[in-house]
Structures are given as structure tokens and as C-alpha cells.
Coordinates of C-alpha atoms in Angstrom, one line a residue:
X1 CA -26.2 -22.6 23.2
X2 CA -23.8 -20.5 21.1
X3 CA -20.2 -22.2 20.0
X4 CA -17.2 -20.4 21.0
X5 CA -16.8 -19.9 17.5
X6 CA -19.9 -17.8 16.8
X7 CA -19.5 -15.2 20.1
X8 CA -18.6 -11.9 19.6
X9 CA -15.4 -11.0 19.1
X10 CA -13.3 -8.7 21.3
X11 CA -12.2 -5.3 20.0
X12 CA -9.0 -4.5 20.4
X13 CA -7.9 -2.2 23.9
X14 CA -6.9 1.2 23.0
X15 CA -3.2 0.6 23.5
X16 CA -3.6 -2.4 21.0
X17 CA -5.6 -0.7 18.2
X18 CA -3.0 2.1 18.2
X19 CA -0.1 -0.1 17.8
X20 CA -2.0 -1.9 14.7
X21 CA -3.0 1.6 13.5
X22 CA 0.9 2.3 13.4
X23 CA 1.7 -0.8 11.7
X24 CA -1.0 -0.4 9.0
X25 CA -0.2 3.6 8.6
X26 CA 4.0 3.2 8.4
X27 CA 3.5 0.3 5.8
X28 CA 1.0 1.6 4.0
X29 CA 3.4 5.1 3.8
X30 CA 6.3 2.9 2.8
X31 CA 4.1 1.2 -0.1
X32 CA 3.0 4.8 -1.3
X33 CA 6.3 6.4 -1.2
X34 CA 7.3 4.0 -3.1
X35 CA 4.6 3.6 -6.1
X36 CA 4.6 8.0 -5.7
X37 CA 8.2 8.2 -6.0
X38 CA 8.3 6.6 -9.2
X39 CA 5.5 8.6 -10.7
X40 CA 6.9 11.8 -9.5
X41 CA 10.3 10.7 -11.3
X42 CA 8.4 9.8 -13.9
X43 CA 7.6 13.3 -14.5
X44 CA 11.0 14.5 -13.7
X45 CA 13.7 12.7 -15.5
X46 CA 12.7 9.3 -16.8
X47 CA 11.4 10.4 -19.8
X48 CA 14.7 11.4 -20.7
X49 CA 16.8 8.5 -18.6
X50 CA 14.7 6.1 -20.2
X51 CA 13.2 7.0 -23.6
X52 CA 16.1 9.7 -24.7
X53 CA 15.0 9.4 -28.2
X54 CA 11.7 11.1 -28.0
X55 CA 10.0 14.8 -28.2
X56 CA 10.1 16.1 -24.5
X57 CA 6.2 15.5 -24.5
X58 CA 6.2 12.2 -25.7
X59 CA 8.7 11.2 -23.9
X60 CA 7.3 12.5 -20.6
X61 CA 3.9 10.5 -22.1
X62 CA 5.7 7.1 -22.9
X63 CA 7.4 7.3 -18.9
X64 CA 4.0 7.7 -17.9
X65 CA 2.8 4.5 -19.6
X66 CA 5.1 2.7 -17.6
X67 CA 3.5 4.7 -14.7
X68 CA 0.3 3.3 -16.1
X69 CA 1.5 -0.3 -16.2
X70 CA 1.5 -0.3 -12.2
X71 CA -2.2 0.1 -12.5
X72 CA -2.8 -2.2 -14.7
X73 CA -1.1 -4.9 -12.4
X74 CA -3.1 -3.8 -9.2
X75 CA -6.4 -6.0 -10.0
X76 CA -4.2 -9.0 -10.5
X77 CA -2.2 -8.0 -7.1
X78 CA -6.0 -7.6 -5.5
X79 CA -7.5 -11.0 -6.8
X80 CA -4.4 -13.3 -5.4
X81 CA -3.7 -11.1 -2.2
X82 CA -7.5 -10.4 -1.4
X83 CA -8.2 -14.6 -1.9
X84 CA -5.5 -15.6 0.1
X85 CA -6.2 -12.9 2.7
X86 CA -9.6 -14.1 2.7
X87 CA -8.5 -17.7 3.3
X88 CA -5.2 -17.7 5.3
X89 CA -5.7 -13.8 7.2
X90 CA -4.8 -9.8 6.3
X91 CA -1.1 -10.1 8.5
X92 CA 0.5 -12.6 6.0
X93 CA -0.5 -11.3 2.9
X94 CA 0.5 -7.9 4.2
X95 CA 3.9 -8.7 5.3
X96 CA 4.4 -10.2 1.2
X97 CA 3.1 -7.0 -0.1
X98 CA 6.0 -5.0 1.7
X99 CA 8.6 -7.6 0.8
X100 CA 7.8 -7.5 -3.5
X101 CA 6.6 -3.3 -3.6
X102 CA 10.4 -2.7 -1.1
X103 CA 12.7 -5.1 -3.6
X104 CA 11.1 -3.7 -6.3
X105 CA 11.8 -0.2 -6.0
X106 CA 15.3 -0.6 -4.5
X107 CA 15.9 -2.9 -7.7
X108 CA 14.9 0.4 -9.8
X109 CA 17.2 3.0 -8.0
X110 CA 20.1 0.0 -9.7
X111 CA 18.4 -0.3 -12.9
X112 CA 20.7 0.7 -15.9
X113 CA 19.4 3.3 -18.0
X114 CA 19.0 3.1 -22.0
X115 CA 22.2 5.1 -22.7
X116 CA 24.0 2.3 -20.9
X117 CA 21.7 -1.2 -22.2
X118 CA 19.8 0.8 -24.7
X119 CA 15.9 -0.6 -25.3
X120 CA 16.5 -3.3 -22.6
X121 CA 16.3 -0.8 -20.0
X122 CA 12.2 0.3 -20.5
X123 CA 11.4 -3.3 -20.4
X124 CA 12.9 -3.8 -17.0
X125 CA 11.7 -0.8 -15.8
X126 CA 8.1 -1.9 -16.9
X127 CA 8.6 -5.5 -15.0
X128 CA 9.7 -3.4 -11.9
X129 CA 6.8 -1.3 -12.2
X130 CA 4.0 -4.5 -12.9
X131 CA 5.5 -5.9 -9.3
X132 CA 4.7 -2.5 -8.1
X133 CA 1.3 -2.4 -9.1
X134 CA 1.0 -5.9 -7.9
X135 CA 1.8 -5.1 -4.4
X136 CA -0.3 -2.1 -3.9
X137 CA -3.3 -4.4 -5.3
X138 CA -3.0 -6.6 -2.4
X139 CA -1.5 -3.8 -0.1
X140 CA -4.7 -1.5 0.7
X141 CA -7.2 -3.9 1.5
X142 CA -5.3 -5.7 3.8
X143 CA -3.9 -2.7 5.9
X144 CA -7.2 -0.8 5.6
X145 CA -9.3 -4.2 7.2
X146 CA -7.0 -5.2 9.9
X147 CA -7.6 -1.8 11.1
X148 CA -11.4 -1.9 10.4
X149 CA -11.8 -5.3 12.1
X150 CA -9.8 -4.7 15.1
X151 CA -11.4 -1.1 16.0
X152 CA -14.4 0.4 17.8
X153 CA -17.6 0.4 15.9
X154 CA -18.4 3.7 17.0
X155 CA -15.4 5.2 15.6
X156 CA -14.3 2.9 12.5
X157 CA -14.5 6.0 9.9
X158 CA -11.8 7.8 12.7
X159 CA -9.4 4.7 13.2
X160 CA -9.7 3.4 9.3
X161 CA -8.9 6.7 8.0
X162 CA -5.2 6.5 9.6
X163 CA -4.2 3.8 6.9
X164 CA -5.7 5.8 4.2
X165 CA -3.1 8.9 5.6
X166 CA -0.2 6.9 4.2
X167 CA -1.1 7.8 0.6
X168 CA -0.1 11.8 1.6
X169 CA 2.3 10.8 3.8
X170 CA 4.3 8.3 0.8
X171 CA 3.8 11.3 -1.1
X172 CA 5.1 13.6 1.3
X173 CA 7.9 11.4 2.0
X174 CA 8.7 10.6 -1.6
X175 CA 8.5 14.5 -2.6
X176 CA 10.0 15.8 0.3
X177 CA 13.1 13.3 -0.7
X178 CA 13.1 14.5 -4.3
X179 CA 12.7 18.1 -3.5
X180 CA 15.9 18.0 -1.4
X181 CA 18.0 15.9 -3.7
X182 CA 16.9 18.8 -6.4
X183 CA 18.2 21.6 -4.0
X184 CA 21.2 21.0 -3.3
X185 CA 22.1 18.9 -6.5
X186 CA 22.5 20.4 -10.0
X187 CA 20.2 19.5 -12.8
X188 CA 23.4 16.7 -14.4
X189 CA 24.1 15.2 -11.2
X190 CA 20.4 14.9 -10.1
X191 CA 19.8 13.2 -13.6
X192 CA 23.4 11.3 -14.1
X193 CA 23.0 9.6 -10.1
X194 CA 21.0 11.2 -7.3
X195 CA 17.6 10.4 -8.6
X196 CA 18.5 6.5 -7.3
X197 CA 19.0 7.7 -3.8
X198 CA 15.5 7.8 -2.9
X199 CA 14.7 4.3 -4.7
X200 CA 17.5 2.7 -2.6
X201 CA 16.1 4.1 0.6
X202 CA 13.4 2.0 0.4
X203 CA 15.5 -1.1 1.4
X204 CA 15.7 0.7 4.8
X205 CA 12.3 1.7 5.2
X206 CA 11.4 -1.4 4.2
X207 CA 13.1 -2.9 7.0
X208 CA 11.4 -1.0 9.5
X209 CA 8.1 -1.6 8.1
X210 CA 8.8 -5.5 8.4
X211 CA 9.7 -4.7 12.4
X212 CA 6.5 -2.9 13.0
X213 CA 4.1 -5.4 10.7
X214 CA 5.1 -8.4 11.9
X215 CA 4.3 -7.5 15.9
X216 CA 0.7 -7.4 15.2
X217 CA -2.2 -10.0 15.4
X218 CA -4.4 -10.7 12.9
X219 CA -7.8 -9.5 13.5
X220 CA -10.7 -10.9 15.7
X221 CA -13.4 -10.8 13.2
X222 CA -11.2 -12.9 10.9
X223 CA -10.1 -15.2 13.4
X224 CA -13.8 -15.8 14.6
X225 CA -14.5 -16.1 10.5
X226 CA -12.0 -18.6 9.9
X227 CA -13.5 -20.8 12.9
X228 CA -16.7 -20.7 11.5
X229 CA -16.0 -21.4 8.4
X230 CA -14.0 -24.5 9.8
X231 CA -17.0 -25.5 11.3
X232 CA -18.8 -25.4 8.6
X233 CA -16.2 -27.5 6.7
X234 CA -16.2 -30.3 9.2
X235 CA -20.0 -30.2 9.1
X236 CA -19.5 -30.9 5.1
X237 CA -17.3 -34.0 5.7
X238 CA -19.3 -35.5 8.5
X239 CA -22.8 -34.4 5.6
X240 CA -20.4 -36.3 3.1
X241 CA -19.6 -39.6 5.2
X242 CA -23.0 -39.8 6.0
X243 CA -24.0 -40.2 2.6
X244 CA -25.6 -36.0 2.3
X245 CA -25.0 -33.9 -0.5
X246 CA -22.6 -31.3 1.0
X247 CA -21.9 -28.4 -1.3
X248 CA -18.4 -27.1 -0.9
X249 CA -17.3 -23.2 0.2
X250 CA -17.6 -21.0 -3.0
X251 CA -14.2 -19.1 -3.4
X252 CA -14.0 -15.8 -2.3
X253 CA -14.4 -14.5 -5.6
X254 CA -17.3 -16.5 -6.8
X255 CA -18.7 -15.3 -3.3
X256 CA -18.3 -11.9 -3.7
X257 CA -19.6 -11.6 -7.4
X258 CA -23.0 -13.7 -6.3
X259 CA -23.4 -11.5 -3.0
X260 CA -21.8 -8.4 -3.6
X261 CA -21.8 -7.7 -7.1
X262 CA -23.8 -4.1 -6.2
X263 CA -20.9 -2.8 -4.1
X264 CA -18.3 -3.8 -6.3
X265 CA -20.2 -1.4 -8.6
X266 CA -20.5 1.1 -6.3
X267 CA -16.5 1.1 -4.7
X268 CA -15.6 1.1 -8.3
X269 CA -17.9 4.2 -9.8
X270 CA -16.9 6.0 -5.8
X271 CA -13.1 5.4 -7.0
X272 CA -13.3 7.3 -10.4
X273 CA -13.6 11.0 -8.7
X274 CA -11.1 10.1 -6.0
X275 CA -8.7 8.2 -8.1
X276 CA -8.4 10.4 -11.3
X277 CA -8.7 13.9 -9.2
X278 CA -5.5 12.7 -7.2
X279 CA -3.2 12.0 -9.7
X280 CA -4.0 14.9 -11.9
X281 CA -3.4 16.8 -8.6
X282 CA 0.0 15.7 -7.4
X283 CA 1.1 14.2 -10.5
X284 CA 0.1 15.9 -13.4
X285 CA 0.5 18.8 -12.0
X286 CA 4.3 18.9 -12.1
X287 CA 3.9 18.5 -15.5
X288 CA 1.5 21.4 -16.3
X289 CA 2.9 23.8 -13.9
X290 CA 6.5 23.5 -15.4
X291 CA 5.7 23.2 -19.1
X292 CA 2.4 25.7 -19.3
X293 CA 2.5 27.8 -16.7
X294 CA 6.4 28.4 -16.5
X295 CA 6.8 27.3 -12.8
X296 CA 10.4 25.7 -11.9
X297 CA 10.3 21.8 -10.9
X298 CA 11.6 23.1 -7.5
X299 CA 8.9 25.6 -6.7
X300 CA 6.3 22.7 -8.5
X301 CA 7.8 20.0 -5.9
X302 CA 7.3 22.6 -2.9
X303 CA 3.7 23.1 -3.5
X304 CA 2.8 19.4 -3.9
X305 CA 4.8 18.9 -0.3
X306 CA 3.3 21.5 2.1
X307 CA 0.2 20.6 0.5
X308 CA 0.5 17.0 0.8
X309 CA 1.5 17.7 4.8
X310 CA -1.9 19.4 4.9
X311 CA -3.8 16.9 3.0
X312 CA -2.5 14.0 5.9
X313 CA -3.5 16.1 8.8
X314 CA -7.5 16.7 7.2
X315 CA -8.2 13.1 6.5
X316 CA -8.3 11.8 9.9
X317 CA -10.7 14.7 10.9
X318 CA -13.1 13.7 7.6
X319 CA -12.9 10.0 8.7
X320 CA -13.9 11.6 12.1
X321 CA -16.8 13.4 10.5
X322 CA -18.6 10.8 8.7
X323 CA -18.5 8.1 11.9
X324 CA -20.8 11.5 13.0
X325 CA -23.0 12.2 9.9
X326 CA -22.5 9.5 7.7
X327 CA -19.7 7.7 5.4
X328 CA -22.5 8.9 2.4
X329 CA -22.8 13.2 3.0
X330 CA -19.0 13.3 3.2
X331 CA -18.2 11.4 0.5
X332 CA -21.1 13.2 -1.5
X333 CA -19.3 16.3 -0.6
X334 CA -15.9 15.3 -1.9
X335 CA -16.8 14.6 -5.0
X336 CA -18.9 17.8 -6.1
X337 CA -16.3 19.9 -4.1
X338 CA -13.4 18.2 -6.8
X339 CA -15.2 18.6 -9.5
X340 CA -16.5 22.2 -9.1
X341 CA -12.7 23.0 -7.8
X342 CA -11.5 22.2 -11.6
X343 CA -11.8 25.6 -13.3
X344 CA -10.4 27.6 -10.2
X345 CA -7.5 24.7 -10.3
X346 CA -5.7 25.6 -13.9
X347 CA -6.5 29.0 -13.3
X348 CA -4.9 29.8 -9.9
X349 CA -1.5 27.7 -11.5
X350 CA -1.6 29.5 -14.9
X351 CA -1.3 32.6 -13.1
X352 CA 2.5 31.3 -12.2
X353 CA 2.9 32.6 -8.5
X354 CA 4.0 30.1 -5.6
X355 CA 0.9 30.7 -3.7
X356 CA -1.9 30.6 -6.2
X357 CA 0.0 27.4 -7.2
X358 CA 0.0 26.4 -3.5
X359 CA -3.9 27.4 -3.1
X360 CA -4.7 25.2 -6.0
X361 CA -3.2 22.2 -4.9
X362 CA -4.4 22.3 -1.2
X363 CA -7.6 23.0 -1.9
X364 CA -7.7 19.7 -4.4
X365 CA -6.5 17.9 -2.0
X366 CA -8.3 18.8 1.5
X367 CA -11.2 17.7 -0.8
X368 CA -10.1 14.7 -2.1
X369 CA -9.5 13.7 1.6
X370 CA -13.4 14.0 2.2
X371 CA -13.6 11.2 -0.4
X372 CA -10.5 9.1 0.7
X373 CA -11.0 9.5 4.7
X374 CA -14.3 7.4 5.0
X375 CA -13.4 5.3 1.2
X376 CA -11.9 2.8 4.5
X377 CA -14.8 2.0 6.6
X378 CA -17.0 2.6 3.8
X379 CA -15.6 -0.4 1.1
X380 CA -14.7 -2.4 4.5
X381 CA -18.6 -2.4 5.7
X382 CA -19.6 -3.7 2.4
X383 CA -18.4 -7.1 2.3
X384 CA -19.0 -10.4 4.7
X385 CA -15.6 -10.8 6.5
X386 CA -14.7 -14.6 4.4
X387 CA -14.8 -12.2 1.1
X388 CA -14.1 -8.7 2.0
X389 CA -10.2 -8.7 1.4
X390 CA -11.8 -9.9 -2.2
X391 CA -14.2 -7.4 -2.0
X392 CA -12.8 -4.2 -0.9
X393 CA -9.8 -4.7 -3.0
X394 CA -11.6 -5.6 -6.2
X395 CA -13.7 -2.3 -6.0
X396 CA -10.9 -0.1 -5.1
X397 CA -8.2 -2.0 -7.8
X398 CA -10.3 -2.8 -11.0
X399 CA -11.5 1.1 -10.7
X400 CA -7.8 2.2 -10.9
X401 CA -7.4 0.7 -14.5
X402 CA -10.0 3.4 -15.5
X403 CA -9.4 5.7 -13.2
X404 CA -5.8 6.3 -11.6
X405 CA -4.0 4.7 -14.7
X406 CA -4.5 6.6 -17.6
X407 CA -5.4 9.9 -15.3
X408 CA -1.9 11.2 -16.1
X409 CA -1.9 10.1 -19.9
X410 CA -5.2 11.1 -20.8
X411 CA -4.5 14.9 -19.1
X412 CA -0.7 15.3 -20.7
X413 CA -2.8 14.0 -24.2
X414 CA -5.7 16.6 -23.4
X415 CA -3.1 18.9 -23.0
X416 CA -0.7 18.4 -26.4
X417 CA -4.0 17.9 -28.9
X418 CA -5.9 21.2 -27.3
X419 CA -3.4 23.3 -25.6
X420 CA -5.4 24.2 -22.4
X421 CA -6.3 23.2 -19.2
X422 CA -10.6 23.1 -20.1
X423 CA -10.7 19.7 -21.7
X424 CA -8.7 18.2 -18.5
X425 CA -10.8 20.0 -16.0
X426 CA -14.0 18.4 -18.0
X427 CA -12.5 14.8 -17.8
X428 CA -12.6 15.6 -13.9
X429 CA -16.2 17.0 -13.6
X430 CA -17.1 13.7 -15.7
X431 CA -15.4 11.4 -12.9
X432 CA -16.8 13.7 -10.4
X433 CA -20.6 13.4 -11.7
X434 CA -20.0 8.8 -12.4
X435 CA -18.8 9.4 -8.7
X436 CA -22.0 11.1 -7.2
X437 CA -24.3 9.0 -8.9
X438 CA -22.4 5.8 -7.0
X439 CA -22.9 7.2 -3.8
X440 CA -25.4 8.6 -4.3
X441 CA -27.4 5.2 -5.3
X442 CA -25.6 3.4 -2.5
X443 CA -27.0 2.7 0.9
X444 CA -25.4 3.9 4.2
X445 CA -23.1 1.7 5.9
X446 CA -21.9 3.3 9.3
X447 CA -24.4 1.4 11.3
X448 CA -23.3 -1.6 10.2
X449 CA -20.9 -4.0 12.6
X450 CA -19.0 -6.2 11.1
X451 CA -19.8 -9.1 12.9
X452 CA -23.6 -8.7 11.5
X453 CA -22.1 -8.1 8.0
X454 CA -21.1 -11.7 8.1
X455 CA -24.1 -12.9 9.3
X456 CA -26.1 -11.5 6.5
X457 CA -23.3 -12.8 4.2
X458 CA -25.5 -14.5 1.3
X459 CA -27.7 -11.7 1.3
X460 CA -27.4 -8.1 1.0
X461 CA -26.1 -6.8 4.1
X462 CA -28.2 -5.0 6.7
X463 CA -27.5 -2.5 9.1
X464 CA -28.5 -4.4 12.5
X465 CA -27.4 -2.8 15.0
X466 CA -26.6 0.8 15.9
X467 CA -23.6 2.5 15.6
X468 CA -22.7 2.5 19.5
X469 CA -22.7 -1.5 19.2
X470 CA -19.4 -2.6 20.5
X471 CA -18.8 -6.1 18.6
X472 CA -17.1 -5.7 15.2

């Protein structure tokens, strides 16, 4: 007779999965507006707020290093965050995310700049950023799985995509805010005070978020996990006592790396298109449309936003799409579409006009969504439930060191050494062709229920049951 602890667990009713959908989609905005907002100022004025002393280029390169450093922190944010979430549940670890990436940005809109503590003031803007990065490591996994593990089987690519829509909508947010500030502000006071406004909003936002977060439940799956794995702890001890050799729990790391080393592999190489594409999109951009192709920061800022509005209204219809065909075709299609969008990209911008600029961007970024939209259900059908906080964020994190980090650096590098737009389009198509190949090589995942996931943890996972199953 089956224990309590190994039935099915319950999805969530419809008026219950929306409410977590809301909680997962207004933190996961707040966490992107802030981690966007600094690398749109980065762009805008703290190369000249911060390293004053430098050629406009290499300035604009060294603020973008600090842009980088949040990167670099996200793998350590996804190795703590995913092994407590694994171990103690996805609402805790959530809630601590929002607390250090909220204080962190409201401590930068105080920060002194270098004309006021002089080298001092980089270095505490590179600490701020590294608890940044930190949070967002531990951020997206969490808000992406309680979301996975509460919904309907049958449309987990739909309900898991609504997390992934806070990415546009942080940047919408945080562009929308700077575009205003830059209307009706002049270029001195922008630069001498407004540019904190948007920093210190983030307390309030924060606060909300906190509201909203904390009124959820933490997810059945995990909770059904968590009993089993107690189970299987006091079936140790009582091994132990009785003289047995009883081998203890492997960590959710050493767990994942035995079990899962494959789709780390694969979440990383299906990150590189989707990671690099989307920064050189909304952030490099801003820098190549007002330096080579003679667009004004205002009219740069406009295109990012409409197009950014567009961008979170297509990715719940992708995530839609592949619960229908597959997380694999639309994915697939994503990537070549990015990569073979490159040369039209530069070209529609260098032509200077509002809407070519407009067409470029939007077009990037409806088909970057086709990667993003079913990147949810896709890394969260990888993993066993006791390691897929580990799992999920380790692929999507450790990628964004290669990927999402130096994206901006490499392409404003490109750009000084050859003066045009084809060697950055070519570092895309490369990250577009690593992509392909990783998806291409993996195995389909939207028949797989979460619930069988874990019990084929140890092995590679199988897809057990079809897609109308209603256990997750």
C-alpha cells in the first residue's frame, strides 16, 4: 500500500496557480528591473559618474565590467540558493533573493560617485553589483519552479512562461523609468541627481513584492519530495541502529552532477543564443545606436520600450506553442531565427530612422522569446525535484559567465578594434549555431510529469506518462 508520502500530489486550482503565477511574475519583474536598470545606466551615465577619467569608449567599456561582475556572481547566488531551495523549499529562498537584489539597488541610487570619494566609489559600486548578481542566481530558479511544480501538466510551457515575462517587463519598467526621467530632465540634472530616482524606487517595489511572495505556499511536488526524502532518512537511522551500512543523502549538487550532468550541458549550450542575443539587443544597442549610427539616447530608449512591451506579450503565446508542438521545435526556431536576424539587425539601425531602429529591435526580441518562453518548463523537466532548484539554476547561471556577461564587452570591443557591426553579428551566429547543436542533441521533455521525473531520479529521466497526465 502506497504511504501518504509517495501519492500524487495535487495541482494547484486555477484561482491558486494564478495567484502564485502573480507572485512569481511581479518578483521576478522587480528582480529584472533592477539588474536592467543598472545595465541600462551603465550605458548611459556611469561611465562618466563613475570612471570620469577615461576615453568615452573605455569608459562606457570599464562601466560595463562592473555590469559584467553581476554575472559573474550569479553561479555562486545559484549554488547556495538552488541547495538550500532544494533542502528547505523555493518560497524561502525566494523571499531572501528579493530582500539582498531590493537593498542592493536602493543602496546604489545613495552611492557617492568618484568626483565626491574618488576611486572608492567603483569598488562599492562593484560590491553592490556582485549582491546583484547573487540574487538573480538564486532568483530564476526558484520563481520559474514554484510555478512549474504547482501547475497543470498539460499546460506547464503556458503557466511557466509568465515568470520568464518579468525579464521584458523589468526591462520595460526600468526603461520606461529612465526614458521619462530623460524627457523631462536636462542632460546635467539627469546626470548630477535624477539617474538615483529609479534605484531608490526599488525600496517600494520591493515592498510590494514581499506582500505578494510571502502569501504563497510552497509547491506540492516539493512538499511530497521533502516527505520522502524524510522517509528515507529515518529508514537510514533505523539501517544504522540496526547495525546496516546506511549511505547518507548526496547533496544536491553531488546529485545533480552524477545524474544530470547531460542537462547541465545542454541548459548551459541552450543559454548561449538566448543569453548573448538579449543583451546585445537591449543593451548594446543603446550604445551602437547613439555612438554609430547617430540616434539620440531618447529615441534609443523608445525603441527598446515599445519593443520590450511587445516582447512580454509574445512569450506567453511561445510558451503556449511548445506545450502544443514541443519545448524542442520552438526553441530550435529561436535560435536560427536570432542568428540569421543579425545582418538585417545593424543594418535596419545604421540606417538612423526611429522605425528601422524599432523593426530591428522587435524582431530580435519576438525571437528571442521563442527561446526564453519554453527555457521554463524546459530546464524545470530536467531535473528530479530534490535537485532541480540545483539543477535548473546551475544550467541557466554558469552559462551567463560565458554568455550574458561579457555579451556587452565583447560587442563594444568588436566594435572599437574593427569599426562595424559584422564581427558582432558573427559572435551571435556563433552562439546561435553552440545553441542549436544543444537542442538539437537534447531529448524532448513536454511529456514528462514531474512527479515521474523524481521517480527516475538516479537515472536519466523518462518521459512516462503523456502530456494530459494530471499529477506534477
Amino acid at each position: 500500500m502506497a504511504s501518504a508520502a509517495s501519492a500524487p500530489p495535487t495541482p494547484a486550482s486555477p484561482g491558486n496557480l494564478k495567484r502564485i503565477v502573480a507572485a512569481s511574475l511581479i518578483g521576478t519583474t522587480i528582480e529584472w528591473y533592477d539588474f536592467f536598470l543598472y545595465g541600462s545606466a551603465a550605458a548611459l551615465v556611469f561611465n562618466k559618474l563613475f570612471f570620469p577619467d577615461s576615453d568615452p569608449l573605455v569608459g562606457t567599456l570599464l562601466s560595463f565590467l562592473t555590469y559584467a561582475v553581476g554575472f559573474a556572481a550569479r553561479p555562486i547566488g545559484a549554488l547556495v540558493f538552488g541547495h538550500y531551495g532544494d533542502r528547505l523549499g523555493r518560497k524561502k529562498l525566494l523571499v531572501l533573493s528579493l530582500l539582498l537584489m531590493g537593498g542592493a539597488t536602493f543602496a546604489i541610487g545613495l552611492l557617492p560617485t568618484y568626483a565626491t570619494i574618488g576611486a572608492a566609489a567603483p569598488v562599492l559600486l562593484t560590491v553592490l553589483r556582485l549582491v546583484q548578481g547573487f540574487a538573480l542566481g538564486g532568483e530564476w530558479g526558484g520563481a520559474v519552479l514554484l510555478v512549474s511544480e504547482h501547475g497543470d501538466a498539460r499546460r506547464r510551457g503556458f503557466w511557466a512562461s509568465w515568470p520568464q515575462t518579468g525579464a521584458p517587463a523589468g526591462q520595460l519598467l526600468a526603461t520606461g523609468v529612465l526614458s521619462l526621467l530623460t524627457a523631462l530632465l536636462s542632460d546635467s540634472a539627469f546626470g548630477s541627481w535624477g539617474w538615483r530616482i529609479p534605484f531608490l524606487l526599488s525600496g517600494v517595489l520591493v515592498i510590494v513584492g514581499l506582500w505578494i511572495r510571502l502569501s504563497v505556499d510552497e509547491s506540492p511536488v516539493f512538499k511530497q519530495a521533502l516527505a520522502q526524502a524524510e522517509a528515507r532518512k529515518s529508514a537510514r537511522a533505523a539501517e544504522a541502529d540496526a547495525g546496516a551500512d546506511a549511505g547518507a543523502e548526496k547533496l544536491p549538487l553531488v546529485a545533480v552532477m552524477r545524474h544530470h550532468w547531460r542537462d547541465v550541458l545542454v541548459a548551459m549550450g541552450a543559454r548561449m543564443a538566448e543569453n548573448i542575443s538579449y543583451y546585445v539587443i537591449t543593451a548594446f544597442v543603446l550604445v551602437y545606436a547613439t555612438t554609430s549610427a547617430g540616434v539620440t539616447k531618447q529615441t534609443a530608449l523608445n525603441a527598446v520600450l515599445i519593443a520590450s512591451a511587445i516582447h512580454f506579450a509574445v512569450i506567453p503565446g511561445w510558451g503556449a506553442l511548445s506545450d502544443r508542438i514541443g519545448r524542442r521545435p520552438v526553441y530550435l526556431l529561436g535560435a536560427a531565427g536570432v542568428g540569421l536576424w543579425m545582418f538585417p539587425f545593424f543594418s535596419l539601425i545604421d540606417t538612423g530612422g526611429f522605425g528601422n531602429l524599432l523593426l530591428a529591435v522587435t524582431v530580435g526580441l519576438v525571437l528571442h522569446g521563442a527561446m526564453y518562453a519554453p527555457q521554463a518548463a524546459f530546464f524545470s523537466e530536467m531535473f528530479a525535484t530534490r535537485m532541480r532548484y540545483s539543477g535548473a539554476s546551475i544550467g541557466a547561471q554558469f552559462a551567463s559567465i560565458a554568455a550574458g556577461a561579457p555579451a556587452p564587452l565583447i560587442a563594444i570591443a568588436l566594435l572599437d578594434a574593427y569599426g562595424s557591426s559584422t564581427p558582432i553579428a558573427l559572435y551571435v551566429i556563433g552562439a546561435a549555431i553552440l545553441t542549436l547543436i544543444a537542442v538539437g542533441v537534447a531529448k524532448e521533455t513536454r511529456h514528462r510529469d514531474l512527479a515521474d521525473v523524481e521517480r527516475s531520479a538516479g537515472a536519466e529521466p523518462t518521459a512516462a506518462r503523456p502530456a494530459d497526465a494530471h499529477t506534477v
